[in-house]
Amino acid sequence: MATIEKDSVSGQNTTGHEWDGIKELNTPLPKWWVYVFWATVLWAIGYWVAYPAWPLVNGYTKGSLGYSSRGELDNELAAQKKARSAWLSKIEASDVAAIEKDKDLLRYAMAGGKIAFNENCAPCHGVGGVGAFGYPSLADDEWLWGGALADIEQTIKFGVRNTNANSRQSEMPKFGADGLLKPEQIAAVSDYVVSLASKAPAKGSAGETVYAENCAACHAEDGAGNKDLGAPALNNQIWLYKGTKDAIAAQVAKPKHGAMPAWSERLDASTIKMLAVYVHNLGGGK
Amino acid sequence: MASPKIDPSLKKHAGDGDGPLYAETVMIHPRTVKGTFRNWKWAAMIVLLAIYHIAPFLRWDRGPDAPNQAILADMTGRRGYFFFLEIWPQEVYYITGLLFLAAIALFFMSSLAGRIWCGFFCFQTVYTDLFMYVERLVVGDRAKRMALDRAKWSADKLAKKAVINIVWLIISASCGIGFTLYFGDAPTMLKDIFRGAEDSAVYGTIAVVGGCCFLLAGYAREQVCLYMCPYSRFQSAMFDEHSLIVTYEEWRGEPRKPIRKTETFENRGHCIDCKMCVTSCPTGIDIRDGMQMGCIGCALCIDACNTMMDKFNLPRGLITWDSSANLAAREKGEKTRIKLVRARTIIYVAIIAAVSGLMIFGLSSRKSFDIAVQHERSPLFVQLSDGSIRNGYTVKILNMVREEREFEVTVSGIDGLGLTVVGGKAEGAKATLRVVPDDVGAFNVFVTAPADKLQGKRTPLYFTLRETAKGGSNRLESLFAGPER
């Protein structure tokens, strides 16, 4: 109910609206407030003119300043690239060992390598190189193809078991699937490998003989493995496909083989160097 | 507390039906008064402006690599300097403490002497007073200023207004420049500002601070106190009946009416309704209406009223700075007394003492180095080929001294711990790390522990940082993650 009345104390009119017996005074706005209001309106109109604002049928108003957020991003990327170029050219000129010795370069490579790793490597090897079933951990101290800086760089560059001519290649025979070993022989050798891993090889067992005849050539007599062949060590606690007897037997019968792309086909040399330094310093580097 | 009196001009516009869109601003031109409080106000203005403009030029020797400005907020170097103090970004809580102290000091001041801050020390008051002084020099006092405002535009009016605004702009610019000098080396900055060689951010800051000074002190004035400042809205919560406030002695003044020379003050109040108190008020209120939000406690109405009382040989203090308890006592003819020690003031003093004590303790006991340890989450832990478990940590060492220092980091808490540092040297459970001057050194640290010594998913692990040269250490608890048992 809108009844305008005069407030006896202030002499103001009310707005005529009543809420639970309370009436609002129709007090005029301060002048400065009105001015500020119109200033914001003018600002908004100026903004429409200067910046992209209105959607049109086939696009939008571009604004007189020619600003676009895409363009801003391009500028920022270019500025970033310029700022980085001093470091990147240094990295390009040095070899990985020299990068690791230079304190500042090491810090830059660790930061840059981390970003490149998270973008390219983490999907398989996990953030921080934690690894997963079938994808080797890069943070521990076992290396299938060698954990020295040069080995790591080589692996990243050319990958494992891919079509690149320099890629690391090796395959374990399918002892079960191809009938090279009988099931009981596989069971025996799996038992032996389990005992090998716990540093107490079962001397004189049937498995020992099978191992010596079929496995020692690649995995070495004591199970230390062979980095030139990518043959994993069997005498420790680290397993790519689990270390239980069943898992080992499955691997002997019909081995799984991981593969990795040749990153030199996708990344530039300095990124690969930073990656090598980063991975080498994840904790397991030799 | 009464709301500010509605200006008569408002009533004129707020006619029947819908009122006008906005209220006409009535420019207040206070009359200049002479007296004790006016003198105090001039003194406060001179001292405050002097401190504000001189402080950035004070020097303080901190050695060759550090700025030698006594008070400096170094944004690019991320340090705050205050004489002997050097504050790092993570110690910004000292600023919080300082602000807290300032707030309580304001409340304390209010409980003792009313809005003495607003009336004498607030920058809005100081600059408004200065701007009004400029107006008086150029145009004259209240009547002349009002006449000039009413006058049609003429060459004379234009010239006077131009001179006023130009002087205001110069003062505002010096206010803005003075502000920026706290953020860089003042002498070189001052030169660079005038040479046009400073950063656009500096000129932007000068424009914003100076522009606000110009607008607020030149045109907004009392509207800042009435509409923008939050303090006027809650000041009454700081007062009690013993707080000294600007009051009108109603019992003595009423009934008021103008007086002729021939009349006596028999059977009437001492207030002669000369409106000197109203016309001298910078916020345009009538103090005779009682304590109100618009009163900033500047006491100029007291000076104005005392001048009139002297003319009529009446006792001073019809408008006075006194407590409402004393006001009531004087009305009854009882003895008046100023009671400064009260529960309220004691509490404020206690809070101020406690917070200052805490800050002094914090400042005197702070170390010149610190350690922060972040446990690596991916991988949470790594099993090594010999079965032992390894965790990664980022260890950050703060070296708050301007020389390169060597620190020794030791891990403890688990038997058989081993330590390796990326790009650094470690032996056993001990690593020696060097941190460049005045910086934070971040190190990737790996800790190895035998699996059978772990307590399961998490085992407490302690990092101890020791400064090699002078000793002094700092211990920090972290955790060592392992496989579930």
PDB file of C-alpha atoms in Angstrom, chain A residues 15-263:
ATOM      1  CA  THR A  15       8.614   6.515  -0.214  1.00  0.00           C
ATOM      2  CA  GLY A  16       5.078   5.342   0.454  1.00  0.00           C
ATOM      3  CA  HIS A  17       6.108   1.739   0.965  1.00  0.00           C
ATOM      4  CA  GLU A  18       5.654   0.029   4.264  1.00  0.00           C
ATOM      5  CA  TRP A  19       7.351  -3.089   5.577  1.00  0.00           C
ATOM      6  CA  ASP A  20       6.130  -4.404   8.921  1.00  0.00           C
ATOM      7  CA  GLY A  21       5.240  -0.906  10.027  1.00  0.00           C
ATOM      8  CA  ILE A  22       8.537   0.602   8.934  1.00  0.00           C
ATOM      9  CA  LYS A  23       8.426   3.321   6.318  1.00  0.00           C
ATOM     10  CA  GLU A  24      11.420   4.413   4.349  1.00  0.00           C
ATOM     11  CA  LEU A  25      12.227   8.097   4.034  1.00  0.00           C
ATOM     12  CA  ASN A  26      12.501   9.375   0.505  1.00  0.00           C
ATOM     13  CA  THR A  27      15.844  11.033   1.211  1.00  0.00           C
ATOM     14  CA  PRO A  28      17.470  12.417  -1.941  1.00  0.00           C
ATOM     15  CA  LEU A  29      20.786  10.969  -3.006  1.00  0.00           C
ATOM     16  CA  PRO A  30      23.920  12.982  -2.391  1.00  0.00           C
ATOM     17  CA  LYS A  31      24.981  14.841  -5.488  1.00  0.00           C
ATOM     18  CA  TRP A  32      28.399  13.250  -5.623  1.00  0.00           C
ATOM     19  CA  TRP A  33      26.725   9.850  -5.681  1.00  0.00           C
ATOM     20  CA  VAL A  34      24.723  10.763  -8.752  1.00  0.00           C
ATOM     21  CA  TYR A  35      27.850  12.100 -10.428  1.00  0.00           C
ATOM     22  CA  VAL A  36      29.726   8.916  -9.692  1.00  0.00           C
ATOM     23  CA  PHE A  37      26.826   6.930 -11.116  1.00  0.00           C
ATOM     24  CA  TRP A  38      26.911   8.856 -14.392  1.00  0.00           C
ATOM     25  CA  ALA A  39      30.686   8.570 -14.464  1.00  0.00           C
ATOM     26  CA  THR A  40      30.380   4.779 -14.335  1.00  0.00           C
ATOM     27  CA  VAL A  41      27.822   4.885 -17.144  1.00  0.00           C
ATOM     28  CA  LEU A  42      30.217   6.961 -19.241  1.00  0.00           C
ATOM     29  CA  TRP A  43      33.010   4.558 -18.382  1.00  0.00           C
ATOM     30  CA  ALA A  44      30.907   1.632 -19.566  1.00  0.00           C
ATOM     31  CA  ILE A  45      30.146   3.339 -22.866  1.00  0.00           C
ATOM     32  CA  GLY A  46      33.823   4.180 -23.308  1.00  0.00           C
ATOM     33  CA  TYR A  47      34.630   0.563 -22.606  1.00  0.00           C
ATOM     34  CA  TRP A  48      32.267  -0.618 -25.359  1.00  0.00           C
ATOM     35  CA  VAL A  49      34.036   1.648 -27.791  1.00  0.00           C
ATOM     36  CA  ALA A  50      37.573   0.788 -26.723  1.00  0.00           C
ATOM     37  CA  TYR A  51      37.324  -2.952 -26.086  1.00  0.00           C
ATOM     38  CA  PRO A  52      35.585  -5.917 -27.674  1.00  0.00           C
ATOM     39  CA  ALA A  53      32.087  -5.894 -26.259  1.00  0.00           C
ATOM     40  CA  TRP A  54      29.013  -6.649 -28.340  1.00  0.00           C
ATOM     41  CA  PRO A  55      28.269  -9.959 -30.015  1.00  0.00           C
ATOM     42  CA  LEU A  56      27.202  -9.585 -33.640  1.00  0.00           C
ATOM     43  CA  VAL A  57      25.695 -12.120 -36.020  1.00  0.00           C
ATOM     44  CA  ASN A  58      29.057 -13.184 -37.480  1.00  0.00           C
ATOM     45  CA  GLY A  59      31.480 -12.069 -34.846  1.00  0.00           C
ATOM     46  CA  TYR A  60      31.740  -9.261 -32.380  1.00  0.00           C
ATOM     47  CA  THR A  61      32.700  -5.595 -32.093  1.00  0.00           C
ATOM     48  CA  LYS A  62      36.486  -5.385 -32.067  1.00  0.00           C
ATOM     49  CA  GLY A  63      36.924  -2.147 -30.113  1.00  0.00           C
ATOM     50  CA  SER A  64      39.053   0.800 -31.138  1.00  0.00           C
ATOM     51  CA  LEU A  65      42.101  -0.339 -29.161  1.00  0.00           C
ATOM     52  CA  GLY A  66      42.271  -3.575 -31.121  1.00  0.00           C
ATOM     53  CA  TYR A  67      42.657  -5.513 -27.918  1.00  0.00           C
ATOM     54  CA  SER A  68      42.063  -9.247 -27.750  1.00  0.00           C
ATOM     55  CA  SER A  69      42.845 -11.665 -24.978  1.00  0.00           C
ATOM     56  CA  ARG A  70      44.288 -14.046 -27.574  1.00  0.00           C
ATOM     57  CA  GLY A  71      46.674 -11.320 -28.692  1.00  0.00           C
ATOM     58  CA  GLU A  72      47.605 -10.620 -25.094  1.00  0.00           C
ATOM     59  CA  LEU A  73      48.425 -14.281 -24.607  1.00  0.00           C
ATOM     60  CA  ASP A  74      50.562 -14.285 -27.756  1.00  0.00           C
ATOM     61  CA  ASN A  75      52.466 -11.270 -26.472  1.00  0.00           C
ATOM     62  CA  GLU A  76      53.005 -12.885 -23.108  1.00  0.00           C
ATOM     63  CA  LEU A  77      54.178 -16.119 -24.700  1.00  0.00           C
ATOM     64  CA  ALA A  78      56.603 -14.208 -26.912  1.00  0.00           C
ATOM     65  CA  ALA A  79      57.900 -12.280 -23.905  1.00  0.00           C
ATOM     66  CA  GLN A  80      58.326 -15.523 -21.973  1.00  0.00           C
ATOM     67  CA  LYS A  81      60.176 -17.101 -24.856  1.00  0.00           C
ATOM     68  CA  LYS A  82      62.487 -14.109 -25.052  1.00  0.00           C
ATOM     69  CA  ALA A  83      63.162 -14.205 -21.328  1.00  0.00           C
ATOM     70  CA  ARG A  84      63.919 -17.910 -21.521  1.00  0.00           C
ATOM     71  CA  SER A  85      66.108 -17.749 -24.595  1.00  0.00           C
ATOM     72  CA  ALA A  86      69.226 -16.774 -22.630  1.00  0.00           C
ATOM     73  CA  TRP A  87      68.975 -19.919 -20.521  1.00  0.00           C
ATOM     74  CA  LEU A  88      67.867 -22.167 -23.336  1.00  0.00           C
ATOM     75  CA  SER A  89      70.750 -21.130 -25.571  1.00  0.00           C
ATOM     76  CA  LYS A  90      73.171 -21.936 -22.733  1.00  0.00           C
ATOM     77  CA  ILE A  91      71.555 -25.325 -22.292  1.00  0.00           C
ATOM     78  CA  GLU A  92      71.656 -25.933 -26.011  1.00  0.00           C
ATOM     79  CA  ALA A  93      75.393 -25.225 -26.030  1.00  0.00           C
ATOM     80  CA  SER A  94      76.341 -27.402 -23.041  1.00  0.00           C
ATOM     81  CA  ASP A  95      76.203 -31.153 -22.674  1.00  0.00           C
ATOM     82  CA  VAL A  96      74.111 -32.736 -19.952  1.00  0.00           C
ATOM     83  CA  ALA A  97      77.041 -33.363 -17.605  1.00  0.00           C
ATOM     84  CA  ALA A  98      78.084 -29.723 -17.768  1.00  0.00           C
ATOM     85  CA  ILE A  99      74.497 -28.612 -17.063  1.00  0.00           C
ATOM     86  CA  GLU A 100      74.418 -30.694 -13.927  1.00  0.00           C
ATOM     87  CA  LYS A 101      77.683 -29.200 -12.655  1.00  0.00           C
ATOM     88  CA  ASP A 102      76.576 -25.586 -13.117  1.00  0.00           C
ATOM     89  CA  LYS A 103      74.457 -24.640 -10.104  1.00  0.00           C
ATOM     90  CA  ASP A 104      72.252 -22.114 -11.926  1.00  0.00           C
ATOM     91  CA  LEU A 105      71.823 -24.227 -15.034  1.00  0.00           C
ATOM     92  CA  LEU A 106      70.938 -27.202 -12.845  1.00  0.00           C
ATOM     93  CA  ARG A 107      68.230 -25.199 -11.119  1.00  0.00           C
ATOM     94  CA  TYR A 108      66.824 -24.005 -14.436  1.00  0.00           C
ATOM     95  CA  ALA A 109      66.972 -27.489 -15.947  1.00  0.00           C
ATOM     96  CA  MET A 110      65.265 -29.012 -12.912  1.00  0.00           C
ATOM     97  CA  ALA A 111      62.411 -26.500 -13.172  1.00  0.00           C
ATOM     98  CA  GLY A 112      62.112 -26.759 -16.961  1.00  0.00           C
ATOM     99  CA  GLY A 113      62.547 -30.524 -16.899  1.00  0.00           C
ATOM    100  CA  LYS A 114      59.801 -30.884 -14.345  1.00  0.00           C
ATOM    101  CA  ILE A 115      57.316 -29.062 -16.561  1.00  0.00           C
ATOM    102  CA  ALA A 116      58.322 -31.045 -19.657  1.00  0.00           C
ATOM    103  CA  PHE A 117      58.150 -34.260 -17.626  1.00  0.00           C
ATOM    104  CA  ASN A 118      54.648 -33.531 -16.347  1.00  0.00           C
ATOM    105  CA  GLU A 119      53.495 -32.780 -19.884  1.00  0.00           C
ATOM    106  CA  ASN A 120      55.094 -35.688 -21.694  1.00  0.00           C
ATOM    107  CA  CYS A 121      56.281 -38.408 -19.331  1.00  0.00           C
ATOM    108  CA  ALA A 122      53.926 -38.314 -16.356  1.00  0.00           C
ATOM    109  CA  PRO A 123      51.023 -40.038 -18.183  1.00  0.00           C
ATOM    110  CA  CYS A 124      53.039 -43.301 -18.110  1.00  0.00           C
ATOM    111  CA  HIS A 125      55.721 -42.819 -15.470  1.00  0.00           C
ATOM    112  CA  GLY A 126      53.609 -40.811 -13.023  1.00  0.00           C
ATOM    113  CA  VAL A 127      54.215 -37.391 -11.516  1.00  0.00           C
ATOM    114  CA  GLY A 128      57.648 -37.378  -9.914  1.00  0.00           C
ATOM    115  CA  GLY A 129      58.541 -40.564 -11.799  1.00  0.00           C
ATOM    116  CA  VAL A 130      56.637 -42.743  -9.360  1.00  0.00           C
ATOM    117  CA  GLY A 131      56.003 -45.403 -12.030  1.00  0.00           C
ATOM    118  CA  ALA A 132      53.136 -47.861 -12.352  1.00  0.00           C
ATOM    119  CA  PHE A 133      52.564 -51.526 -13.168  1.00  0.00           C
ATOM    120  CA  GLY A 134      54.544 -52.109 -16.354  1.00  0.00           C
ATOM    121  CA  TYR A 135      55.908 -48.565 -16.378  1.00  0.00           C
ATOM    122  CA  PRO A 136      59.241 -48.372 -14.577  1.00  0.00           C
ATOM    123  CA  SER A 137      59.663 -46.048 -11.632  1.00  0.00           C
ATOM    124  CA  LEU A 138      62.235 -43.381 -12.462  1.00  0.00           C
ATOM    125  CA  ALA A 139      62.746 -42.431  -8.832  1.00  0.00           C
ATOM    126  CA  ASP A 140      64.270 -45.681  -7.632  1.00  0.00           C
ATOM    127  CA  ASP A 141      67.767 -47.009  -8.194  1.00  0.00           C
ATOM    128  CA  GLU A 142      67.122 -49.785 -10.699  1.00  0.00           C
ATOM    129  CA  TRP A 143      67.575 -48.906 -14.353  1.00  0.00           C
ATOM    130  CA  LEU A 144      66.712 -51.279 -17.182  1.00  0.00           C
ATOM    131  CA  TRP A 145      68.864 -49.401 -19.692  1.00  0.00           C
ATOM    132  CA  GLY A 146      71.293 -47.691 -17.328  1.00  0.00           C
ATOM    133  CA  GLY A 147      70.838 -44.814 -14.897  1.00  0.00           C
ATOM    134  CA  ALA A 148      73.840 -42.712 -15.850  1.00  0.00           C
ATOM    135  CA  LEU A 149      73.052 -39.283 -17.250  1.00  0.00           C
ATOM    136  CA  ALA A 150      74.138 -40.261 -20.780  1.00  0.00           C
ATOM    137  CA  ASP A 151      72.059 -43.479 -20.655  1.00  0.00           C
ATOM    138  CA  ILE A 152      68.959 -41.586 -19.608  1.00  0.00           C
ATOM    139  CA  GLU A 153      69.449 -38.984 -22.332  1.00  0.00           C
ATOM    140  CA  GLN A 154      69.882 -41.799 -24.890  1.00  0.00           C
ATOM    141  CA  THR A 155      66.689 -43.524 -23.727  1.00  0.00           C
ATOM    142  CA  ILE A 156      64.657 -40.322 -23.878  1.00  0.00           C
ATOM    143  CA  LYS A 157      66.002 -39.398 -27.295  1.00  0.00           C
ATOM    144  CA  PHE A 158      65.372 -42.688 -29.064  1.00  0.00           C
ATOM    145  CA  GLY A 159      62.952 -44.544 -26.824  1.00  0.00           C
ATOM    146  CA  VAL A 160      62.481 -48.251 -26.363  1.00  0.00           C
ATOM    147  CA  ARG A 161      61.180 -50.844 -28.840  1.00  0.00           C
ATOM    148  CA  ASN A 162      59.852 -48.373 -31.403  1.00  0.00           C
ATOM    149  CA  THR A 163      60.476 -47.837 -35.118  1.00  0.00           C
ATOM    150  CA  ASN A 164      63.326 -45.376 -34.625  1.00  0.00           C
ATOM    151  CA  ALA A 165      66.579 -46.829 -35.961  1.00  0.00           C
ATOM    152  CA  ASN A 166      68.456 -45.944 -32.763  1.00  0.00           C
ATOM    153  CA  SER A 167      65.779 -47.128 -30.383  1.00  0.00           C
ATOM    154  CA  ARG A 168      66.654 -49.601 -27.666  1.00  0.00           C
ATOM    155  CA  GLN A 169      65.582 -53.075 -28.713  1.00  0.00           C
ATOM    156  CA  SER A 170      65.421 -56.402 -26.952  1.00  0.00           C
ATOM    157  CA  GLU A 171      62.860 -59.060 -26.340  1.00  0.00           C
ATOM    158  CA  MET A 172      62.707 -61.964 -23.960  1.00  0.00           C
ATOM    159  CA  PRO A 173      61.762 -65.305 -25.571  1.00  0.00           C
ATOM    160  CA  LYS A 174      58.252 -66.574 -24.902  1.00  0.00           C
ATOM    161  CA  PHE A 175      59.430 -69.588 -22.933  1.00  0.00           C
ATOM    162  CA  GLY A 176      55.925 -70.919 -22.331  1.00  0.00           C
ATOM    163  CA  ALA A 177      53.988 -69.804 -25.376  1.00  0.00           C
ATOM    164  CA  ASP A 178      56.665 -71.050 -27.775  1.00  0.00           C
ATOM    165  CA  GLY A 179      57.132 -74.319 -25.870  1.00  0.00           C
ATOM    166  CA  LEU A 180      60.749 -73.656 -24.915  1.00  0.00           C
ATOM    167  CA  LEU A 181      60.096 -74.666 -21.310  1.00  0.00           C
ATOM    168  CA  LYS A 182      57.614 -77.058 -19.789  1.00  0.00           C
ATOM    169  CA  PRO A 183      55.118 -75.706 -17.252  1.00  0.00           C
ATOM    170  CA  GLU A 184      56.877 -77.477 -14.383  1.00  0.00           C
ATOM    171  CA  GLN A 185      60.182 -75.982 -15.464  1.00  0.00           C
ATOM    172  CA  ILE A 186      58.593 -72.539 -15.460  1.00  0.00           C
ATOM    173  CA  ALA A 187      57.203 -73.121 -11.974  1.00  0.00           C
ATOM    174  CA  ALA A 188      60.615 -74.249 -10.755  1.00  0.00           C
ATOM    175  CA  VAL A 189      62.470 -71.313 -12.247  1.00  0.00           C
ATOM    176  CA  SER A 190      59.884 -68.877 -10.805  1.00  0.00           C
ATOM    177  CA  ASP A 191      60.486 -70.322  -7.348  1.00  0.00           C
ATOM    178  CA  TYR A 192      64.204 -69.901  -7.878  1.00  0.00           C
ATOM    179  CA  VAL A 193      63.819 -66.248  -8.981  1.00  0.00           C
ATOM    180  CA  VAL A 194      61.743 -65.506  -5.874  1.00  0.00           C
ATOM    181  CA  SER A 195      64.559 -66.947  -3.748  1.00  0.00           C
ATOM    182  CA  LEU A 196      67.080 -64.962  -5.777  1.00  0.00           C
ATOM    183  CA  ALA A 197      65.237 -61.733  -5.012  1.00  0.00           C
ATOM    184  CA  SER A 198      65.417 -62.336  -1.272  1.00  0.00           C
ATOM    185  CA  LYS A 199      69.206 -62.768  -1.567  1.00  0.00           C
ATOM    186  CA  ALA A 200      68.969 -66.470  -0.570  1.00  0.00           C
ATOM    187  CA  PRO A 201      69.154 -68.400  -3.863  1.00  0.00           C
ATOM    188  CA  ALA A 202      67.895 -71.978  -3.523  1.00  0.00           C
ATOM    189  CA  LYS A 203      71.126 -73.764  -4.282  1.00  0.00           C
ATOM    190  CA  GLY A 204      70.843 -77.152  -5.944  1.00  0.00           C
ATOM    191  CA  SER A 205      67.159 -76.777  -6.802  1.00  0.00           C
ATOM    192  CA  ALA A 206      65.671 -77.743 -10.163  1.00  0.00           C
ATOM    193  CA  GLY A 207      64.987 -74.065 -10.783  1.00  0.00           C
ATOM    194  CA  GLU A 208      68.668 -73.209 -10.493  1.00  0.00           C
ATOM    195  CA  THR A 209      69.484 -75.494 -13.414  1.00  0.00           C
ATOM    196  CA  VAL A 210      66.681 -74.096 -15.565  1.00  0.00           C
ATOM    197  CA  TYR A 211      67.833 -70.594 -14.701  1.00  0.00           C
ATOM    198  CA  ALA A 212      71.467 -71.273 -15.538  1.00  0.00           C
ATOM    199  CA  GLU A 213      70.539 -72.791 -18.888  1.00  0.00           C
ATOM    200  CA  ASN A 214      67.880 -70.341 -20.047  1.00  0.00           C
ATOM    201  CA  CYS A 215      68.010 -67.077 -18.112  1.00  0.00           C
ATOM    202  CA  ALA A 216      71.574 -66.448 -16.924  1.00  0.00           C
ATOM    203  CA  ALA A 217      72.731 -65.416 -20.391  1.00  0.00           C
ATOM    204  CA  CYS A 218      70.762 -62.200 -20.179  1.00  0.00           C
ATOM    205  CA  HIS A 219      69.922 -61.765 -16.483  1.00  0.00           C
ATOM    206  CA  ALA A 220      73.411 -62.861 -15.304  1.00  0.00           C
ATOM    207  CA  GLU A 221      74.391 -65.747 -13.089  1.00  0.00           C
ATOM    208  CA  ASP A 222      73.587 -63.893  -9.866  1.00  0.00           C
ATOM    209  CA  GLY A 223      70.511 -62.188 -11.338  1.00  0.00           C
ATOM    210  CA  ALA A 224      72.179 -58.763 -11.588  1.00  0.00           C
ATOM    211  CA  GLY A 225      70.653 -58.174 -15.043  1.00  0.00           C
ATOM    212  CA  ASN A 226      72.286 -56.625 -18.083  1.00  0.00           C
ATOM    213  CA  LYS A 227      71.802 -52.989 -18.932  1.00  0.00           C
ATOM    214  CA  ASP A 228      73.060 -53.369 -22.482  1.00  0.00           C
ATOM    215  CA  LEU A 229      70.202 -55.752 -23.198  1.00  0.00           C
ATOM    216  CA  GLY A 230      67.668 -54.034 -21.017  1.00  0.00           C
ATOM    217  CA  ALA A 231      67.474 -57.204 -18.944  1.00  0.00           C
ATOM    218  CA  PRO A 232      66.170 -56.278 -15.477  1.00  0.00           C
ATOM    219  CA  ALA A 233      67.974 -57.315 -12.306  1.00  0.00           C
ATOM    220  CA  LEU A 234      66.174 -60.180 -10.603  1.00  0.00           C
ATOM    221  CA  ASN A 235      68.117 -60.152  -7.347  1.00  0.00           C
ATOM    222  CA  ASN A 236      66.413 -57.152  -5.762  1.00  0.00           C
ATOM    223  CA  GLN A 237      63.065 -55.911  -4.487  1.00  0.00           C
ATOM    224  CA  ILE A 238      62.055 -53.933  -7.542  1.00  0.00           C
ATOM    225  CA  TRP A 239      59.652 -55.511 -10.026  1.00  0.00           C
ATOM    226  CA  LEU A 240      58.085 -54.058 -13.108  1.00  0.00           C
ATOM    227  CA  TYR A 241      55.365 -56.712 -13.312  1.00  0.00           C
ATOM    228  CA  LYS A 242      55.168 -57.656  -9.629  1.00  0.00           C
ATOM    229  CA  GLY A 243      57.501 -60.035  -7.819  1.00  0.00           C
ATOM    230  CA  THR A 244      55.186 -62.838  -6.797  1.00  0.00           C
ATOM    231  CA  LYS A 245      55.754 -66.352  -8.087  1.00  0.00           C
ATOM    232  CA  ASP A 246      52.631 -66.257 -10.294  1.00  0.00           C
ATOM    233  CA  ALA A 247      53.573 -62.918 -11.810  1.00  0.00           C
ATOM    234  CA  ILE A 248      57.106 -64.127 -12.522  1.00  0.00           C
ATOM    235  CA  ALA A 249      55.792 -67.365 -14.050  1.00  0.00           C
ATOM    236  CA  ALA A 250      53.443 -65.386 -16.309  1.00  0.00           C
ATOM    237  CA  GLN A 251      56.326 -63.206 -17.428  1.00  0.00           C
ATOM    238  CA  VAL A 252      58.482 -66.264 -18.206  1.00  0.00           C
ATOM    239  CA  ALA A 253      55.681 -67.966 -20.111  1.00  0.00           C
ATOM    240  CA  LYS A 254      54.627 -64.989 -22.237  1.00  0.00           C
ATOM    241  CA  PRO A 255      56.597 -61.826 -21.457  1.00  0.00           C
ATOM    242  CA  LYS A 256      55.091 -58.381 -21.653  1.00  0.00           C
ATOM    243  CA  HIS A 257      57.332 -55.774 -23.230  1.00  0.00           C
ATOM    244  CA  GLY A 258      57.004 -52.082 -22.587  1.00  0.00           C
ATOM    245  CA  ALA A 259      57.665 -49.525 -25.306  1.00  0.00           C
ATOM    246  CA  MET A 260      58.520 -45.861 -25.255  1.00  0.00           C
ATOM    247  CA  PRO A 261      58.465 -43.307 -28.079  1.00  0.00           C
ATOM    248  CA  ALA A 262      61.610 -41.661 -29.438  1.00  0.00           C
ATOM    249  CA  TRP A 263      61.197 -38.188 -27.976  1.00  0.00           C
TER     250      TRP A 263
END
